[in-house]
XYZ file of C-alpha atoms in Angstrom:
399
model
C 75.844 108.466 96.895
C 77.628 109.750 93.554
C 77.730 113.468 93.280
C 77.605 114.717 89.749
C 79.455 118.081 88.918
C 77.242 119.638 86.064
C 79.627 122.552 85.582
C 83.062 120.976 84.976
C 84.453 118.699 82.221
C 85.733 115.741 83.684
C 89.509 115.369 83.329
C 91.134 112.544 81.075
C 91.207 109.133 83.060
C 94.537 107.578 82.914
C 96.085 104.132 83.993
C 98.799 101.995 82.378
C 98.142 101.156 78.705
C 98.684 97.479 79.623
C 97.698 96.053 82.788
C 98.363 92.368 83.841
C 96.986 90.615 87.237
C 97.007 87.119 88.198
C 99.077 84.624 90.107
C 102.134 83.619 88.273
C 101.948 86.459 85.823
C 105.480 87.593 86.219
C 106.535 84.355 84.785
C 105.549 85.342 81.032
C 108.091 88.507 81.566
C 110.115 87.494 78.535
C 107.269 87.310 76.356
C 106.341 90.687 77.596
C 109.764 92.372 76.683
C 110.193 90.976 73.351
C 108.351 93.814 71.597
C 110.706 96.460 73.162
C 113.970 94.327 71.749
C 116.038 95.841 74.603
C 119.849 95.747 74.410
C 120.355 96.234 78.351
C 117.629 95.833 80.766
C 117.817 97.740 84.343
C 116.289 96.125 87.449
C 115.579 98.488 90.120
C 114.425 97.247 93.637
C 115.199 97.548 97.222
C 117.371 95.735 99.670
C 114.590 94.020 101.412
C 113.028 92.462 98.175
C 116.562 91.531 97.032
C 117.171 89.775 100.203
C 113.968 87.840 99.787
C 115.118 86.492 96.674
C 112.775 88.152 94.561
C 115.190 90.138 92.233
C 116.993 86.740 91.540
C 113.666 84.994 90.946
C 113.224 87.853 88.284
C 116.475 87.545 86.717
C 116.064 83.834 86.260
C 112.830 84.207 84.729
C 114.726 86.695 82.050
C 117.554 84.257 81.530
C 116.100 82.878 78.225
C 116.000 86.416 76.877
C 119.909 86.346 76.659
C 119.640 90.135 77.412
C 122.410 91.675 79.570
C 121.022 92.952 82.761
C 122.282 95.961 85.264
C 120.632 95.482 88.688
C 120.498 98.315 91.526
C 118.982 97.631 95.042
C 120.446 99.821 96.983
C 117.362 101.566 98.124
C 116.028 101.425 101.775
C 113.358 103.396 103.472
C 112.126 106.259 101.886
C 113.940 107.629 98.821
C 114.986 110.812 98.238
C 115.391 113.207 95.150
C 118.911 112.857 95.495
C 118.864 109.103 95.236
C 116.455 109.627 91.888
C 119.198 111.404 90.258
C 122.157 109.076 91.270
C 120.019 106.165 89.905
C 118.982 107.848 86.697
C 122.708 108.651 86.132
C 123.853 105.232 86.879
C 121.275 103.868 84.257
C 122.701 106.350 81.850
C 126.273 105.238 82.191
C 124.993 101.715 81.695
C 123.181 102.293 78.495
C 119.916 100.553 79.991
C 116.916 100.891 77.499
C 114.439 98.885 79.359
C 113.863 99.791 83.123
C 112.014 97.092 85.075
C 111.248 97.835 88.726
C 110.083 95.360 91.460
C 109.612 95.888 94.934
C 107.225 98.451 97.170
C 106.477 101.920 96.330
C 109.703 103.064 97.209
C 111.415 100.918 94.443
C 108.846 101.565 91.988
C 108.633 105.268 92.107
C 112.263 105.430 91.641
C 112.296 102.761 88.688
C 109.738 104.855 86.879
C 110.870 108.322 87.742
C 114.380 106.988 86.438
C 112.936 105.814 83.267
C 111.070 108.839 82.787
C 114.369 111.150 83.098
C 116.894 109.183 80.928
C 116.025 111.208 78.081
C 116.793 114.469 79.549
C 119.933 116.336 80.494
C 119.110 118.425 83.311
C 117.123 116.650 85.786
C 116.820 119.099 88.351
C 113.781 121.460 87.057
C 111.855 118.193 86.717
C 112.541 117.129 90.634
C 112.081 120.414 91.587
C 108.613 120.386 90.107
C 109.074 123.493 88.316
C 108.635 121.815 85.037
C 106.739 118.562 84.242
C 108.279 115.567 82.668
C 107.251 115.072 79.061
C 106.429 111.889 77.204
C 108.863 109.060 78.217
C 110.929 107.168 75.481
C 112.335 104.259 77.493
C 109.845 101.318 78.196
C 109.041 100.643 81.652
C 107.425 97.755 83.607
C 106.396 97.484 87.205
C 105.776 94.554 89.505
C 104.803 95.408 92.819
C 105.749 93.175 95.958
C 103.346 94.666 98.364
C 99.809 95.823 98.142
C 99.306 99.364 99.039
C 101.085 102.259 97.267
C 99.543 101.678 93.837
C 102.629 102.967 92.262
C 102.301 100.603 89.486
C 99.224 102.391 88.138
C 99.646 105.862 89.148
C 101.157 109.140 87.734
C 102.499 110.022 90.892
C 105.846 109.303 92.638
C 106.594 110.703 96.215
C 110.313 111.449 97.420
C 111.951 112.900 100.518
C 113.171 116.512 100.072
C 116.234 116.369 102.420
C 116.569 120.128 102.520
C 112.934 121.042 103.367
C 112.629 117.908 105.625
C 109.392 117.084 103.758
C 107.937 114.550 101.368
C 107.110 115.988 97.938
C 105.335 114.460 95.152
C 106.016 114.694 91.119
C 103.149 113.948 88.799
C 103.239 113.364 85.035
C 101.446 110.917 82.893
C 105.138 109.795 82.048
C 105.460 107.893 85.252
C 102.520 105.601 84.195
C 104.482 102.409 83.125
C 104.003 100.803 79.651
C 103.114 97.345 81.305
C 101.840 96.642 85.156
C 102.184 93.063 86.146
C 100.513 92.299 89.411
C 101.035 88.986 90.562
C 99.813 88.331 94.321
C 102.557 85.304 94.426
C 105.231 88.189 94.914
C 103.440 89.535 97.841
C 103.891 86.386 100.072
C 106.956 87.013 101.489
C 105.875 90.663 102.548
C 106.230 90.845 106.471
C 103.248 91.560 108.739
C 103.936 95.281 109.536
C 104.818 96.294 106.003
C 101.589 94.199 104.841
C 99.442 96.366 107.533
C 100.925 99.479 106.685
C 100.841 99.220 103.030
C 97.297 97.835 102.993
C 95.977 100.774 105.137
C 97.782 102.947 102.658
C 95.618 101.260 100.048
C 92.406 101.997 101.872
C 93.476 105.781 102.475
C 93.814 106.157 98.742
C 90.310 104.715 98.230
C 88.474 106.680 100.975
C 90.654 110.115 100.143
C 90.055 109.569 96.570
C 85.926 108.673 96.963
C 85.545 112.016 99.076
C 88.109 114.085 96.685
C 86.805 117.393 95.233
C 87.916 116.022 91.901
C 86.093 112.585 92.339
C 84.010 111.681 89.451
C 81.330 108.558 89.123
C 84.312 106.850 87.022
C 86.970 107.237 89.786
C 84.496 106.424 92.728
C 83.566 103.308 91.062
C 87.057 101.907 91.460
C 87.482 103.322 95.043
C 84.080 101.786 96.178
C 85.298 98.463 95.014
C 88.372 98.806 96.872
C 86.874 99.623 99.911
C 84.473 96.768 99.764
C 87.061 94.362 99.327
C 89.205 95.917 101.828
C 87.683 94.701 105.196
C 87.144 90.959 103.774
C 90.885 90.571 103.306
C 93.207 92.684 105.147
C 93.246 90.933 108.087
C 93.944 87.651 106.872
C 96.749 89.227 104.662
C 98.364 90.433 107.695
C 98.110 87.907 110.258
C 98.417 84.768 107.593
C 100.463 86.106 104.979
C 100.695 82.731 103.145
C 97.014 82.837 102.451
C 96.981 83.457 98.735
C 93.341 84.339 98.423
C 93.821 87.190 101.063
C 97.032 88.298 98.928
C 94.859 88.274 95.586
C 92.122 90.283 97.369
C 94.462 92.724 98.686
C 96.363 93.233 95.529
C 92.981 94.110 93.851
C 92.239 96.644 96.730
C 95.890 98.173 96.103
C 95.273 98.252 92.250
C 91.680 99.641 92.067
C 92.561 102.303 94.986
C 95.614 103.250 93.074
C 93.745 103.977 89.702
C 90.927 105.976 91.762
C 94.066 107.775 93.406
C 95.764 108.490 90.040
C 92.710 110.322 88.643
C 90.935 111.822 91.641
C 93.985 112.400 93.985
C 94.144 111.965 97.781
C 93.988 114.945 100.591
C 94.591 115.954 103.917
C 95.546 112.449 105.439
C 98.543 112.364 102.887
C 99.289 116.358 103.566
C 99.591 115.473 107.266
C 101.652 112.458 106.756
C 104.098 114.201 104.673
C 106.077 116.037 107.219
C 106.198 112.748 109.487
C 108.072 110.872 106.736
C 110.110 113.933 105.592
C 111.271 114.949 109.115
C 111.109 111.836 111.138
C 111.312 108.976 108.253
C 107.801 107.517 109.646
C 106.800 104.879 107.225
C 104.335 106.489 104.584
C 101.530 103.840 105.331
C 102.092 104.000 109.103
C 101.609 107.640 109.135
C 98.644 107.384 106.956
C 96.891 104.866 109.110
C 97.620 106.840 112.301
C 96.209 110.237 111.228
C 93.220 108.993 109.185
C 90.452 108.690 112.243
C 91.892 111.929 113.512
C 91.683 113.933 110.086
C 88.460 112.078 109.243
C 86.909 113.193 112.733
C 87.332 116.631 111.307
C 86.664 116.743 107.477
C 84.110 113.817 107.476
C 81.509 116.364 108.451
C 81.585 117.976 105.320
C 80.915 115.229 103.030
C 78.080 113.166 105.160
C 76.540 111.327 102.146
C 79.885 109.922 101.275
C 80.318 108.688 104.718
C 77.080 106.918 104.893
C 78.503 105.201 101.565
C 81.658 104.280 103.168
C 79.910 102.647 106.333
C 77.874 100.650 103.994
C 80.989 99.400 101.856
C 82.473 98.641 105.075
C 79.580 96.797 106.291
C 79.126 98.863 109.373
C 75.632 99.413 109.007
C 72.918 101.297 106.841
C 72.795 104.963 108.304
C 70.790 106.220 105.175
C 68.145 106.928 107.743
C 70.641 108.910 110.536
C 73.245 109.881 108.187
C 75.221 112.160 111.037
C 76.067 109.029 112.648
C 77.793 107.334 110.007
C 81.174 109.336 110.403
C 81.100 108.432 114.070
C 81.005 104.671 112.908
C 83.604 105.223 110.294
C 86.153 106.916 112.715
C 85.497 103.939 115.176
C 86.356 101.491 112.529
C 89.774 103.160 111.748
C 90.550 102.992 115.335
C 89.598 99.526 115.711
C 91.627 98.718 112.445
C 94.832 99.721 114.199
C 94.467 97.803 117.139
C 93.585 94.785 114.774
C 96.715 95.350 112.612
C 99.085 96.314 115.430
C 99.940 99.894 114.357
C 100.484 102.699 116.616
C 97.392 104.866 117.198
C 98.979 108.129 118.603
C 102.113 110.129 117.716
C 103.642 109.454 120.943
C 104.026 105.822 120.032
C 106.347 107.039 117.139
C 108.341 109.065 119.458
C 107.173 112.376 118.296
C 107.476 115.224 120.778
C 104.775 117.690 121.601
C 106.568 120.569 121.153
C 107.159 119.108 117.359
C 103.528 119.570 116.565
C 103.684 123.184 115.579
C 106.465 123.032 113.121
C 104.634 119.680 111.914
C 101.328 121.979 111.343
C 103.209 124.698 109.763
C 104.887 122.094 107.215
C 101.592 120.296 106.388
C 99.860 123.697 105.814
C 102.310 123.956 102.634
C 101.016 121.013 101.110
C 98.672 122.755 99.142
C 98.030 120.487 96.373
C 96.433 118.100 98.464
C 94.764 120.130 100.855
C 92.885 121.733 98.229
C 91.705 118.538 96.868
C 90.036 118.072 100.418
C 86.415 119.067 101.084
C 87.138 121.001 104.026
C 89.557 124.267 104.098
C 91.651 123.104 107.089
C 93.595 126.145 108.426
C 97.191 125.949 110.066
C 95.487 126.168 113.384
C 92.914 123.078 112.669
C 95.888 121.223 111.208
C 97.918 121.888 114.397
C 94.871 120.629 116.384
C 94.593 117.579 114.482
C 98.059 116.580 115.344
C 97.228 117.455 118.840
C 94.583 114.900 119.096
C 96.861 112.512 117.413
C 99.511 113.141 119.870
C 97.062 112.521 122.889
C 95.367 109.518 121.134
C 91.748 111.054 121.410
C 89.085 112.498 118.850
C 86.384 115.289 119.714
C 88.509 118.108 121.069
C 87.483 121.319 119.914
C 89.068 122.329 116.746
């Protein structure tokens, strides 16, 4: 059910100006960079992607361009704002004038943010969020090697704030690349755990943006298609990673959900996941996947028509005649998904102590941008109770 807001003017709809999708698409990269006439190319990636040989593969593709290449691959885990500043300074020192990011969301976030900051003298106001990054002057091309974050099609970048022990996002149209090349072949080497967590992360983008208070009929089209494709491909992509059909399907899920996320935003699941990533360095997709059923058990009561839609998209049944039961079906599906994909289903499995829940709730309650995008006003007490349910591994407790 698409709810149309008759009072507000729909916001601008943004996505990369050029978007190429298909198996083998990365092999045409030389032709794509001709228009930019680069003098020196920066390739930004992470250690795992480099070890898998994908950075060398990309350099081989670029060899015929006869352009010097500087490579930075010293990224592991969740990147910090300090790392972004360091990478940007290195790219400045190397006089790079084209940035290519290849990897998962962490590498792509660092690549596109560094490209956007190459033209500024003082980066701190932009990294702190007090000032929005202006138009980017350095061309940027992104190639994802996972299907999940959607970083290649969004205006968002997420980094760890080491002082606050919290993950924090920056948003700017400058973070949209000039070109997104989505090649499912590049995701074949993605290991099962990462395939699972990133894949569910993509689904989180789709379902949260679908119920977002900023959702529009246009964003909901992208979110709906992502949710319809997700159950068809996620299990095969995780447990049979060489299946190119499944990898292609999940690449579409990630891209479509990413476009919806970029324009409608996400909500409480991400808000509660941020402290887990910032303080305990829990992988972003794992945190989202674990928290999703516990969060939706609460907030789903305020968007029953959308839960009926989601149940239909996931092929859980037609609940149009009994809409109140749709939420139960969706929550049950989310729990079963964790088991099917071998992902943790409670905070104890992640090593979180019970006495940490109050601090987590306090931190999450400060993620106001995302909580305000949720169709349920969650108090700090309600957030803490959601964490308590996630710690115990149960839903239905009094909130």
